[in-house]
Coordinates of C-alpha atoms in Angstrom, one line a residue:
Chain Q
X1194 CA 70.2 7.0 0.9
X1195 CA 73.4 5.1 1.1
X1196 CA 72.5 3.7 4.6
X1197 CA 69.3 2.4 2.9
X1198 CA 70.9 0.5 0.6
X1199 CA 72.5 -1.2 4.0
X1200 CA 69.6 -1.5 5.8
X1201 CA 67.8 -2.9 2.4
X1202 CA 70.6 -5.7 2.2
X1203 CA 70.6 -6.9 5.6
X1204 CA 66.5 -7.0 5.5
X1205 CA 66.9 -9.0 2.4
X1206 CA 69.7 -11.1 4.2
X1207 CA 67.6 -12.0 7.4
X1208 CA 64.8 -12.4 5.8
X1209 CA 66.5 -15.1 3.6
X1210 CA 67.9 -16.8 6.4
X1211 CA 64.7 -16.9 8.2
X1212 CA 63.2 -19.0 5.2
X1213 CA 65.8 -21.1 4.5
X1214 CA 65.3 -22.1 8.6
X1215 CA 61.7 -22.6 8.3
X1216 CA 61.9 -24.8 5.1
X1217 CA 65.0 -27.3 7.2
X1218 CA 62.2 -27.4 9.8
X1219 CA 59.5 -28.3 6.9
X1220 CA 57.1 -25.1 7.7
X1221 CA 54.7 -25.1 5.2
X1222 CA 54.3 -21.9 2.9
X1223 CA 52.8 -19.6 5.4
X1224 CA 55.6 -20.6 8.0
X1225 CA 58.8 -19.9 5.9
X1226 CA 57.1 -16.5 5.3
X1227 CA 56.7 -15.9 8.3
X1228 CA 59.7 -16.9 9.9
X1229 CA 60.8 -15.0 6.6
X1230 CA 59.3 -11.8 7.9
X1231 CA 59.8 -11.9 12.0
X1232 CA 63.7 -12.8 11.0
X1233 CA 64.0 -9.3 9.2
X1234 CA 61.6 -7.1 11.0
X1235 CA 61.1 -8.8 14.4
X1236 CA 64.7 -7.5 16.6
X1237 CA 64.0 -4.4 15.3
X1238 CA 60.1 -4.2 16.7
X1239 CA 61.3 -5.5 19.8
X1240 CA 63.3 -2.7 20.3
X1241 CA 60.9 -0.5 19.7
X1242 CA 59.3 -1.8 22.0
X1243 CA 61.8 -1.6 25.2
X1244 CA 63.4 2.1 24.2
X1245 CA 60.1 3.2 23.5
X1246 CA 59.6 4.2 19.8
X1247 CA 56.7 4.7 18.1
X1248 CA 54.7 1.5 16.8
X1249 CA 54.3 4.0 13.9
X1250 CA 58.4 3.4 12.9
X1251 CA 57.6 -0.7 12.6
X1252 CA 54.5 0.2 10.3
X1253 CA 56.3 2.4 8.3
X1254 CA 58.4 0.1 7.1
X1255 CA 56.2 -0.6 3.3
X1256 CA 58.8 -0.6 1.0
X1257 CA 60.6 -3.1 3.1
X1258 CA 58.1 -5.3 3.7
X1259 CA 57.2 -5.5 0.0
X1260 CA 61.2 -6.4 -0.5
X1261 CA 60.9 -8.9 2.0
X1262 CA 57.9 -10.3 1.3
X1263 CA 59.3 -11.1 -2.6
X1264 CA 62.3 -12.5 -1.7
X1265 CA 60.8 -14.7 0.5
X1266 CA 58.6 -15.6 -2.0
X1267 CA 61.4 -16.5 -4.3
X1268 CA 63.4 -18.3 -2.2
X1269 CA 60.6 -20.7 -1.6
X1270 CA 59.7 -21.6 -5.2
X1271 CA 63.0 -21.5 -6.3
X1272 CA 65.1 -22.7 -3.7
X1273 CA 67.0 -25.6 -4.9
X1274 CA 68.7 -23.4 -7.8
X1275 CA 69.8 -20.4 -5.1
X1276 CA 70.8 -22.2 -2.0
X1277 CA 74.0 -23.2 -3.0
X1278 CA 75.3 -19.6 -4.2
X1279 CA 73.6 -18.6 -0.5
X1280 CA 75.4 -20.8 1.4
X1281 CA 78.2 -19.4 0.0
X1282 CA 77.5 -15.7 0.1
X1283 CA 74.6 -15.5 2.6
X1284 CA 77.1 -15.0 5.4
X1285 CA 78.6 -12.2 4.1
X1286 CA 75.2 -10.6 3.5
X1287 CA 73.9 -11.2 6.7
X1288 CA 77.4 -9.6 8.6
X1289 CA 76.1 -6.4 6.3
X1290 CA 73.3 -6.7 8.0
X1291 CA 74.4 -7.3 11.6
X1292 CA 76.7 -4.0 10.9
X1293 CA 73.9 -1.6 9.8
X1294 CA 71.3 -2.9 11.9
X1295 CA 73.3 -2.6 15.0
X1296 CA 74.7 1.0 14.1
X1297 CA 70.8 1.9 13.2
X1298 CA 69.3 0.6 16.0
X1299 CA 72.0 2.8 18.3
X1300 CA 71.7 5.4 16.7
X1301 CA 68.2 5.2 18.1
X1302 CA 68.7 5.5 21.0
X1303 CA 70.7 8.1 21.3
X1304 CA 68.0 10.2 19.5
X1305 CA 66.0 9.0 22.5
X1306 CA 68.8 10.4 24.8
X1307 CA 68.5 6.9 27.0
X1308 CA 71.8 5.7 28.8
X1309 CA 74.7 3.5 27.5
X1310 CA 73.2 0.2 28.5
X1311 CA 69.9 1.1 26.2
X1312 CA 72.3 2.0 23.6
X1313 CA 74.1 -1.2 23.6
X1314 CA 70.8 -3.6 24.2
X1315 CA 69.2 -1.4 21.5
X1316 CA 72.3 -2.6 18.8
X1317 CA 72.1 -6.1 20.0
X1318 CA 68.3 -6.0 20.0
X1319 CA 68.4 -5.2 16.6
X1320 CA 71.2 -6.4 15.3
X1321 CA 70.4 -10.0 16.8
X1322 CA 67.2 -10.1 17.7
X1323 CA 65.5 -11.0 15.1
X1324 CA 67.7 -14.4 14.4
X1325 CA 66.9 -15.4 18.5
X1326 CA 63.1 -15.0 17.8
X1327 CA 63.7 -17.0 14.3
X1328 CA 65.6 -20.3 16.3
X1329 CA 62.9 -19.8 19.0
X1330 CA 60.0 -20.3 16.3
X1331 CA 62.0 -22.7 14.9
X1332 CA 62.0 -24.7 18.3
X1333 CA 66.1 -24.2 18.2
X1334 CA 68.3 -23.2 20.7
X1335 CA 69.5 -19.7 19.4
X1336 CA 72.4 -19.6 17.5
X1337 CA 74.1 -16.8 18.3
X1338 CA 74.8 -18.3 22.2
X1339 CA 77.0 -20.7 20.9
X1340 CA 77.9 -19.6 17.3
X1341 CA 81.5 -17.6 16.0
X1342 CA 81.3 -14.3 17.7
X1343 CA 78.4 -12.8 16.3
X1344 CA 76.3 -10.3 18.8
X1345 CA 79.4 -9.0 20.5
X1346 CA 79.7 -6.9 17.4
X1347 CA 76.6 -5.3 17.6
X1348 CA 77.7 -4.4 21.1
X1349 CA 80.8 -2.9 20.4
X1350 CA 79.4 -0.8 17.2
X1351 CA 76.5 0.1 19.8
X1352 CA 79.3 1.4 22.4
X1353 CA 80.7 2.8 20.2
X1354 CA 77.8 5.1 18.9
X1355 CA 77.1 5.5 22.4
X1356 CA 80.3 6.8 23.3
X1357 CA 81.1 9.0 19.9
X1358 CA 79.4 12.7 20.8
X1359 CA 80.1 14.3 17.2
X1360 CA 78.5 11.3 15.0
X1361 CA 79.5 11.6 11.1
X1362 CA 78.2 10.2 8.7
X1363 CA 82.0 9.0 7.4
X1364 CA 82.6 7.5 10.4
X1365 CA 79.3 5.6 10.5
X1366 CA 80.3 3.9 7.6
X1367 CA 84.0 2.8 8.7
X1368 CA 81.8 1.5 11.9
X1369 CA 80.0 -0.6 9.4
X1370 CA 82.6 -1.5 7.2
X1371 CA 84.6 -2.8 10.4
X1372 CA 81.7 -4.3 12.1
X1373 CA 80.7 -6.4 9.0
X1374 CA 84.3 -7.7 8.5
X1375 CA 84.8 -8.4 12.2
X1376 CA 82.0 -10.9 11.8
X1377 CA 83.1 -11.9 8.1
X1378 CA 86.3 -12.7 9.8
X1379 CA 84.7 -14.6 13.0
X1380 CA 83.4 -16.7 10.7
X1381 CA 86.2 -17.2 8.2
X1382 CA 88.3 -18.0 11.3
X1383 CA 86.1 -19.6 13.3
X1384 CA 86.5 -17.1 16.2
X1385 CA 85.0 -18.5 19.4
X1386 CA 84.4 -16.7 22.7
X1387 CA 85.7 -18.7 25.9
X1388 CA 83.2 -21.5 27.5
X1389 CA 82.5 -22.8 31.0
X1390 CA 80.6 -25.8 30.7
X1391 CA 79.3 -27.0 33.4
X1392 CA 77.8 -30.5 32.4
X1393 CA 80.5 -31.9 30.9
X1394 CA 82.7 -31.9 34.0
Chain G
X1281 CA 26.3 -7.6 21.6
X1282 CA 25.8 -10.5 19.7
X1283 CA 29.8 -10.1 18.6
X1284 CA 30.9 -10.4 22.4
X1285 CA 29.3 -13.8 21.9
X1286 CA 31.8 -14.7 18.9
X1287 CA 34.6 -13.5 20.6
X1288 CA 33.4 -15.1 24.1
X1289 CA 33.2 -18.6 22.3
X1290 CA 36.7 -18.2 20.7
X1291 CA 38.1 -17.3 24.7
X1292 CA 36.6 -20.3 25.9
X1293 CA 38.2 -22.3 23.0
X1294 CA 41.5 -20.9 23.1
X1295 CA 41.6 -21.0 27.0
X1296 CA 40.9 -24.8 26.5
X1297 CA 43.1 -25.6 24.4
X1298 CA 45.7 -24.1 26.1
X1299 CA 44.8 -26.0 29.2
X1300 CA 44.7 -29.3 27.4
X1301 CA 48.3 -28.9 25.7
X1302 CA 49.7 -27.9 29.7
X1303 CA 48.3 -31.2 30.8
X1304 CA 49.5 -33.0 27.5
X1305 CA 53.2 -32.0 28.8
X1306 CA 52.2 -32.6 32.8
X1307 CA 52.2 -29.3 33.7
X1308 CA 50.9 -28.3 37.6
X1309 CA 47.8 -27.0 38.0
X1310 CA 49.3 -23.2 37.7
X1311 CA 51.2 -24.0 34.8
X1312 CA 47.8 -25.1 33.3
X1313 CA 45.9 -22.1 34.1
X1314 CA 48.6 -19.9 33.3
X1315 CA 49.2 -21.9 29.4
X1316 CA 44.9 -21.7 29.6
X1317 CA 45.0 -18.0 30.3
X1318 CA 48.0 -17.1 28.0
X1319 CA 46.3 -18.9 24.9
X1320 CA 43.4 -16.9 25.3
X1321 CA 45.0 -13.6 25.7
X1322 CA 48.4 -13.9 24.6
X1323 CA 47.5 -12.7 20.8
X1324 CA 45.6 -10.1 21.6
X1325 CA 48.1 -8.7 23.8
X1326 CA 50.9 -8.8 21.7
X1327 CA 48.7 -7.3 18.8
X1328 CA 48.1 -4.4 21.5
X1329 CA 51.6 -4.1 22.0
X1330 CA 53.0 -3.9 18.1
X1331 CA 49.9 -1.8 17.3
X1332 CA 49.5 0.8 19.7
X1333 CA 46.6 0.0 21.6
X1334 CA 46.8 1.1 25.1
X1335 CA 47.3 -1.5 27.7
X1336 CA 43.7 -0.5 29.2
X1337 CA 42.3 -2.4 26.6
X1338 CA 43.6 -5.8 27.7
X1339 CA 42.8 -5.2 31.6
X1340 CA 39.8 -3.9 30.9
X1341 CA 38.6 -7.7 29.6
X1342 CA 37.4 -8.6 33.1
X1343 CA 34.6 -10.2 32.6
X1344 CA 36.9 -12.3 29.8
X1345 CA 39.5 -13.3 32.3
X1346 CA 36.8 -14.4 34.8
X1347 CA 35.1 -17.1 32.4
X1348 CA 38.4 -18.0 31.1
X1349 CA 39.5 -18.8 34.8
X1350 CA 36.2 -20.8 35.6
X1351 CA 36.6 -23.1 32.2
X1352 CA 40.6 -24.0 32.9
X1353 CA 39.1 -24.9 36.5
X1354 CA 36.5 -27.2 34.9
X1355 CA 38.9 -28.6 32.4
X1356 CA 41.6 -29.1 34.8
X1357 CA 39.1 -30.9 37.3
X1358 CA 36.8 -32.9 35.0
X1359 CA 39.6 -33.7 31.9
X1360 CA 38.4 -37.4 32.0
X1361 CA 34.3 -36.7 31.3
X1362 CA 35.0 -33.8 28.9
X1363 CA 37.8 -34.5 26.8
X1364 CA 36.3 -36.9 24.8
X1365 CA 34.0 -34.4 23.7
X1366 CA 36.3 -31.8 23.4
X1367 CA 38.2 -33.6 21.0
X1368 CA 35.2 -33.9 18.7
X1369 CA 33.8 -30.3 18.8
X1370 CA 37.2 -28.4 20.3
X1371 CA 38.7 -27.7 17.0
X1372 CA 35.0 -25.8 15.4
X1373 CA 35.0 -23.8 18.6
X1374 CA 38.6 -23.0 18.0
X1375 CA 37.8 -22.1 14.3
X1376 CA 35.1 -19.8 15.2
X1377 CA 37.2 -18.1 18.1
X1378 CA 39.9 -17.7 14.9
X1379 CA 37.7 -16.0 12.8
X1380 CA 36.1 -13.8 15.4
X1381 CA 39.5 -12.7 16.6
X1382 CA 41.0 -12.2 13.5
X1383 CA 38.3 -10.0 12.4
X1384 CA 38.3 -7.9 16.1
X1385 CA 42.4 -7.4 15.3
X1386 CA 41.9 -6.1 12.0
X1387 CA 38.9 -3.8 12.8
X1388 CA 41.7 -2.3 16.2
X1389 CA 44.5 -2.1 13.6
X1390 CA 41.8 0.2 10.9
X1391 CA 40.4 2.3 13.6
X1392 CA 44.0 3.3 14.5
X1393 CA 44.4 4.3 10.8
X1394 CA 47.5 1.6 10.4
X1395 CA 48.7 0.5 7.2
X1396 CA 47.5 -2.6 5.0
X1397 CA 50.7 -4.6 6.6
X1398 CA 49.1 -4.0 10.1
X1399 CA 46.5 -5.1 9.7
X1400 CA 46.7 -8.2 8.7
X1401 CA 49.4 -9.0 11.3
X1402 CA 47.1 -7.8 13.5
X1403 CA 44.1 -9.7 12.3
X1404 CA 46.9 -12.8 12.4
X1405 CA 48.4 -12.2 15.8
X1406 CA 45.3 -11.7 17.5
X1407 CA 43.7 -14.9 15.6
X1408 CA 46.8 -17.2 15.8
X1409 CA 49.3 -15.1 18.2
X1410 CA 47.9 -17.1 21.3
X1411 CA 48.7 -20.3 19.9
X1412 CA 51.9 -19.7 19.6
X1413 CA 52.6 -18.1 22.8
X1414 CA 51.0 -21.5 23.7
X1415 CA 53.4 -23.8 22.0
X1416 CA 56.3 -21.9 22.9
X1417 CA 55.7 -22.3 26.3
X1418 CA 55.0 -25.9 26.1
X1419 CA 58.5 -26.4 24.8
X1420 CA 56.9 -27.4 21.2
X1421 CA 57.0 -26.1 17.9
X1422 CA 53.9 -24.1 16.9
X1423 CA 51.5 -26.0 14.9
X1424 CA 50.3 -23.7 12.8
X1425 CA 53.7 -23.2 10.9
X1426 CA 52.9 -26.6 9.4
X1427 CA 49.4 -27.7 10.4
X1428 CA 46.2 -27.7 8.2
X1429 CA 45.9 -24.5 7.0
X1430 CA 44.8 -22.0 10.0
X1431 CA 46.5 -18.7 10.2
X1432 CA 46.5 -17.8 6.1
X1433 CA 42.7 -17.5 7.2
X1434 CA 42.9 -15.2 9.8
X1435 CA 45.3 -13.2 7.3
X1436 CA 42.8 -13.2 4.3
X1437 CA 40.3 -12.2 7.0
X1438 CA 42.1 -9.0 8.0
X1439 CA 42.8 -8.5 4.3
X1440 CA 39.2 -8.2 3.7
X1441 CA 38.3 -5.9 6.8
X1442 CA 41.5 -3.8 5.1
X1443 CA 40.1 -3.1 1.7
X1444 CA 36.6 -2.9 2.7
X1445 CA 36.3 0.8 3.7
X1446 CA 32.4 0.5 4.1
X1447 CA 32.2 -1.8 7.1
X1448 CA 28.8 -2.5 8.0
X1449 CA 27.7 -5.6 10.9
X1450 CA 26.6 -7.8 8.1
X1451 CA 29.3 -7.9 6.1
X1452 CA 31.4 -8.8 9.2
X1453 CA 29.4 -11.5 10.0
X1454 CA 29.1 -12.9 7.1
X1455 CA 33.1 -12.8 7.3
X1456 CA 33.4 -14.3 10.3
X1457 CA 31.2 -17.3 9.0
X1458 CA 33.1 -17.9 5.8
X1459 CA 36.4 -17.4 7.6
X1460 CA 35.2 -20.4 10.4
X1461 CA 33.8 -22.3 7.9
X1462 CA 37.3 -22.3 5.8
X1463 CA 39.4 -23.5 8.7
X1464 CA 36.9 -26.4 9.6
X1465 CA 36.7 -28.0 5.7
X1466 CA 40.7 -27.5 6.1
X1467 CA 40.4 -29.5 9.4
X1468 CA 38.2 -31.4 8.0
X1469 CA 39.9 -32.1 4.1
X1470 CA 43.8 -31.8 5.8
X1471 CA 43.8 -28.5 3.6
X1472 CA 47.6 -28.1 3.1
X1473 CA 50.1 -25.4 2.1
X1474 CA 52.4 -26.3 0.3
X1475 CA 56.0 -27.1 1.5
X1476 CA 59.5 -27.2 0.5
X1477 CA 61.5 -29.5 2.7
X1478 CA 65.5 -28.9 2.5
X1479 CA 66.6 -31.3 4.5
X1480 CA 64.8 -34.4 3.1
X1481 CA 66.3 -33.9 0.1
Chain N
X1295 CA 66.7 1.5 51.5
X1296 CA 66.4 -1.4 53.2
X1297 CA 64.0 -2.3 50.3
X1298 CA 66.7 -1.8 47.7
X1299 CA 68.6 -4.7 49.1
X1300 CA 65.7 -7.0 48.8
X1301 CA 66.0 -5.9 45.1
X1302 CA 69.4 -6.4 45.1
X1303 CA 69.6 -9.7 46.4
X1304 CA 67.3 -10.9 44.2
X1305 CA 68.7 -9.0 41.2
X1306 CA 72.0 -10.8 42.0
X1307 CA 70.2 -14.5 42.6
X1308 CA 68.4 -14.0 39.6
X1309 CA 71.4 -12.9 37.3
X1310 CA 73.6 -15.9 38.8
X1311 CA 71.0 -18.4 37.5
X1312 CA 70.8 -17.2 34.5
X1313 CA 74.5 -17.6 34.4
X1314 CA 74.2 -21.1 35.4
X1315 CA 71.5 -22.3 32.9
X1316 CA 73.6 -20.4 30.3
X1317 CA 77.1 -23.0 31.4
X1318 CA 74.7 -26.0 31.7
X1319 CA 73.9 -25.6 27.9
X1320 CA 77.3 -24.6 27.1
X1321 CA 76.5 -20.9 25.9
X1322 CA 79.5 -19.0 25.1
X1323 CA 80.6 -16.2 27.4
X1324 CA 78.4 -13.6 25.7
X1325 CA 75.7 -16.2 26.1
X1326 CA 75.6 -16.7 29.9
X1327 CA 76.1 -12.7 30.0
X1328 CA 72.5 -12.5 28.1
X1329 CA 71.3 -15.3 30.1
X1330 CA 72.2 -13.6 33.3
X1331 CA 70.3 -10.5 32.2
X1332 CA 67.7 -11.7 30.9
X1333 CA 66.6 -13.5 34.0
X1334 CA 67.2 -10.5 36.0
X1335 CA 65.8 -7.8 34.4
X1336 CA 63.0 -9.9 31.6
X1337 CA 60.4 -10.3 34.0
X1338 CA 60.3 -6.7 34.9
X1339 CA 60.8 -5.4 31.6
X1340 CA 58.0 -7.3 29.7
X1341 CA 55.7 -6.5 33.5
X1342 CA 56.6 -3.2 32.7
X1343 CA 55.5 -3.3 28.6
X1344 CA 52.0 -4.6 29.9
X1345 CA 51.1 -2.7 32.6
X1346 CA 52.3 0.4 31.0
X1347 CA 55.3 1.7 32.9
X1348 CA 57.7 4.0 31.1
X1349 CA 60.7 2.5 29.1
X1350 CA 62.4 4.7 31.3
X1351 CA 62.5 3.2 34.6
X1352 CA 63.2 -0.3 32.9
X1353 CA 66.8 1.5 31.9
X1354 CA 66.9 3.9 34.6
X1355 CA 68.7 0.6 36.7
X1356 CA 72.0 1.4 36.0
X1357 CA 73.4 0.6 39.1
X1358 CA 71.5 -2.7 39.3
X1359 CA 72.8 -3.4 35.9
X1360 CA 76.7 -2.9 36.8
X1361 CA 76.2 -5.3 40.0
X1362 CA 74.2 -7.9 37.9
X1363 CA 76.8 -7.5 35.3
X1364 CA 79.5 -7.9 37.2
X1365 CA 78.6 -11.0 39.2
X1366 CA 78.0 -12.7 36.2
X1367 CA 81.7 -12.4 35.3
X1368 CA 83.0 -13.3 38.6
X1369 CA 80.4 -16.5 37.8
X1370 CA 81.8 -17.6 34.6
X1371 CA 85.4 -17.1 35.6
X1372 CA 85.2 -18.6 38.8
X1373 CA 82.1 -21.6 38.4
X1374 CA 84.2 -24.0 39.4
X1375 CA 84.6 -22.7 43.4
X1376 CA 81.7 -20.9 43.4
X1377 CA 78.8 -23.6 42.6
X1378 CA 78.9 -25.7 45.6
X1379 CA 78.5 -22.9 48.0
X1380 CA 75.4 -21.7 45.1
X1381 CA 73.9 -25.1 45.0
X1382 CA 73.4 -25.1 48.7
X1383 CA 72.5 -21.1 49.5
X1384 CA 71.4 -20.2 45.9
X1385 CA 67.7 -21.2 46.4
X1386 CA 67.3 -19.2 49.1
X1387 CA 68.5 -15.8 47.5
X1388 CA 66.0 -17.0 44.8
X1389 CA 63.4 -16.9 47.0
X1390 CA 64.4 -13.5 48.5
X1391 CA 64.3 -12.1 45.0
X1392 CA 60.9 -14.0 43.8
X1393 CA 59.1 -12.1 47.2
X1394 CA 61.0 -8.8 46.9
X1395 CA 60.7 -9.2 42.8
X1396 CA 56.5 -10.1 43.3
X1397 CA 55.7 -6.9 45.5
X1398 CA 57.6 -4.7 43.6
X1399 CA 55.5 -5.3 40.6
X1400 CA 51.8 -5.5 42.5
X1401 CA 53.4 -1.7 43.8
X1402 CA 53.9 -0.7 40.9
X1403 CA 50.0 -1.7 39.0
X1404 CA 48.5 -0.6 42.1
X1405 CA 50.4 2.8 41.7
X1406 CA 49.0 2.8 37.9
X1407 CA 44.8 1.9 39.6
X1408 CA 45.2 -1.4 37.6
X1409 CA 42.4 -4.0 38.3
X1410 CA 43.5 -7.2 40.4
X1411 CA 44.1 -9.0 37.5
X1412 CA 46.7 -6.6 36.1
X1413 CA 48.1 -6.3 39.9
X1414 CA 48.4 -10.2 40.1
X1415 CA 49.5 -10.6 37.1
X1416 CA 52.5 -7.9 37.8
X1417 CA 53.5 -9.6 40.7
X1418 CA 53.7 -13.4 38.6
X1419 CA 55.5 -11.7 35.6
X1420 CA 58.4 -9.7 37.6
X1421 CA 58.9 -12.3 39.8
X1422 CA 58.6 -15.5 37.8
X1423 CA 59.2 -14.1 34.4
X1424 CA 62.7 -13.4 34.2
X1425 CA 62.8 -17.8 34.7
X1426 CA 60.6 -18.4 32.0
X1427 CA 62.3 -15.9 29.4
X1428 CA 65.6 -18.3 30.8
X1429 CA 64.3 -21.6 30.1
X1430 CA 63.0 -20.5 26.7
X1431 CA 66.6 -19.0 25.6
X1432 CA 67.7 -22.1 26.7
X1433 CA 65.6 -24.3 24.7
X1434 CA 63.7 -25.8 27.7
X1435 CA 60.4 -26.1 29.1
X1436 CA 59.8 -23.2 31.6
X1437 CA 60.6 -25.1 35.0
X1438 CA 58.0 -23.2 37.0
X1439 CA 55.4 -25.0 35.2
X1440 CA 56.1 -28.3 36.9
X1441 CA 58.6 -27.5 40.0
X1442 CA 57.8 -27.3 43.7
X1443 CA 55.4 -24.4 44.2
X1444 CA 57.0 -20.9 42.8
X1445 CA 54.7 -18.4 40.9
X1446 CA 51.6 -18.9 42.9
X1447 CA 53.6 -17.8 45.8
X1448 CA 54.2 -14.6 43.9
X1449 CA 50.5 -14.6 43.1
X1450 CA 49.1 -14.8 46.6
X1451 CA 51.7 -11.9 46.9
X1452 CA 50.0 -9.5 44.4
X1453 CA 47.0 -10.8 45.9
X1454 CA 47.5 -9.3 49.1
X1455 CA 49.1 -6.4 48.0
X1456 CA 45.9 -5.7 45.7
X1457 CA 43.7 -6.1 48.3
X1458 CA 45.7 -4.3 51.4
X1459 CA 44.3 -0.5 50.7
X1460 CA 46.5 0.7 53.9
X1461 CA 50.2 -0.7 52.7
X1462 CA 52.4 0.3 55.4
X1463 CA 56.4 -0.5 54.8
X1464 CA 56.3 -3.0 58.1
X1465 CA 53.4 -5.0 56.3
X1466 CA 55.5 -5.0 52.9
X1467 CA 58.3 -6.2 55.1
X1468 CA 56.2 -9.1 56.3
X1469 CA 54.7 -10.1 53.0
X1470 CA 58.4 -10.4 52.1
X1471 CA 59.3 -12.7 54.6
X1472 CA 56.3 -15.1 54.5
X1473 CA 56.3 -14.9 50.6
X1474 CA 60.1 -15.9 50.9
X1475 CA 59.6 -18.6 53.8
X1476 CA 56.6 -20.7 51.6
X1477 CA 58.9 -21.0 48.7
X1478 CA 62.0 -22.4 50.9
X1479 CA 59.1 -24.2 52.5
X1480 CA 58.2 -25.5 49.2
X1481 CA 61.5 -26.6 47.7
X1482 CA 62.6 -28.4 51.5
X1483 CA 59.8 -30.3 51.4
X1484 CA 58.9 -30.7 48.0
X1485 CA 55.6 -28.9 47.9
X1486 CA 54.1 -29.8 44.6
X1487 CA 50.4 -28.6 43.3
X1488 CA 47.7 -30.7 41.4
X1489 CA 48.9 -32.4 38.2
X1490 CA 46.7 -34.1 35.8
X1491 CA 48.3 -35.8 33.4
X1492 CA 46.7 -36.5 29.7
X1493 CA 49.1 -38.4 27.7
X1494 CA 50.4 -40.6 30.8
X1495 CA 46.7 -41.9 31.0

């Protein structure tokens, strides 16, 4: 119930941020919703798809998709009054988001049994997923290649599960709790991982 | 019988257009066929994949693949004579191939028992899934997040196929006419969504 | 055995361009680690989503994974020696893998009684797609749309291996080495297919 209430904030979060791309790259209604939409649900279907759940977990997502689908909705029609409280607050949301996704979408995969690297790709997956497929829609490069240290979380949460045989349900949410402020931090701080570029030689 | 036709037109349209936009960005003659052949079947086969429907279904379109094939070879080889009057009767073939494969997704999606959500993204992934495939691979940004209205069709098509638990052959064709005939008056009038820039602001 | 090195070596050429692309657009370490994967392991994992094969041979790689991981690092951390020797040799371990990479996918649809569509189009996606799921992360058209002559090698591979109903391991061995030798033929001399350009006109 609790871990909904997660789940339920980072959907709201991605799906947010997907709009809010679609509408900088002018998408017209159907676009930002959309974008909205693939942002929130799309790293989780792809995950489904390469540790092999059942298309029937995507579809059964209702309630979630009706959340999504309003807030999209909202942020389109009123999105000069909220933007400014989301550029200050969105961030946090979305770390929320990052955390429970990546946890949930480990946790998976151990259900699954399937080895450590499934476990990990399966937190990145859906942890990040969905914000790659956004910047790719978007015709961006995706953000989180470059960005403060933000899918190395979701792969240390996902090793984490992996690694953790007796799985509590405390535990899960110190996971979260840490994974979220890591990010928060990363971006307070401006955390950067270490670059090679090989252009600018 | 006579829907194989439907669904053959909208093929040969979306295997064309495909073609056209690889040549539009100097693509070789593979990188033609395979943009050609993606178009066409992209949609359908991500539909498959998000849905359920076993991969059988897309191999089994040989017949499909074949006249697809010929038409990129006939494009790619006569692009001077027949552009001209693709560019006046492409985009009502390409309507027609929406509407047809719109409907096609939705009615997989039902007989699978899937959830209202389903299908319409199947009716829309099917319908306007190739495209984007399309522009994604030619490095642009897909039209139909901001062109004349296109995919919201293929979305109240599926809608329709959704509530309407008697399904007979009339109704769907009558469906499939309105559908076309809505995306050609929006070629036609520049039908809009509306949009809510953020950056031009 | 002797196969598994083919595999390997292409695994490893694969995973080091990958790498490279990833520096070239100044990705962050994490970045060129995803890159590196990606274009090892994409091609076969979305071959492997449309064909049918079991999610678990996709994670059943573990050892691949660890080499592919760890030549990545040695990459980043040590670009700056490493890339001259790459620049000159790299192309040819590319091919390796694109031949070794092509047959092991035609195998595998074969071994599922696919049609020669399916087969041909197994061989193109593991050997060609890991390249094109690159240059998209990367924000850039797919390169084997234009180069000197790549995928159709790996086609007329999967052709041969759909056709060939007696595949003995020497005739595997050969494809290998003629499918290898046309694409070094192709990028030494430049082989380029057809282009017809629209927008040049």
């Amino acid at each position: 119930m609790t871990w909904d209430v997660f789940s339920l904030i980072g959907t709201a979060a991605f799906a947010i941020s997907g709009a809010i791309v679609a509408m900088e790259e002018d998408f017209d209604m159907f676009g930002v919703y959309i974008l909205g939409m693939v942002t929130a649900f799309g790293g989780g279907a792809v995950r489904n798809v390469f540790i092999g759940v059942p298309v029937s977990v995507l579809w059964g997502q209702g309630l979630f998709f009706i959340v999504a689908s309003i807030l999209i909705g909202i942020i389109f029609f009123f999105s000069g009054y909220l933007l400014k409280t989301w550029n200050r607050w969105g961030s946090y949301f979305d770390a929320i988001g990052l955390a429970a996704f990546a946890i949930q979408g480990a946790l998976m995969a151990v259900e699954m049994h399937m080895s450590m690297f499934a476990i990990v790709a399966a937190a990145v997956l859906t942890g990040a997923g969905g914000g790659v497929i956004r910047d790719l829609l978007a015709g961006r490069q995706p953000l989180i290649f470059k960005s403060d240290i933000y899918a190395v979380w979701a792969a240390l949460a996902g090793l984490i599960v992996g690694f953790d045989t007796y799985v509590h349900d405390v535990s899960l949410y110190l996971l979260l709790a840490i994974t979220a402020a890591l990010r928060m931090l990363s971006i307070k701080f401006h955390w950067q991982l270490p670059q090679r570029s090989l252009l600018g030689k």
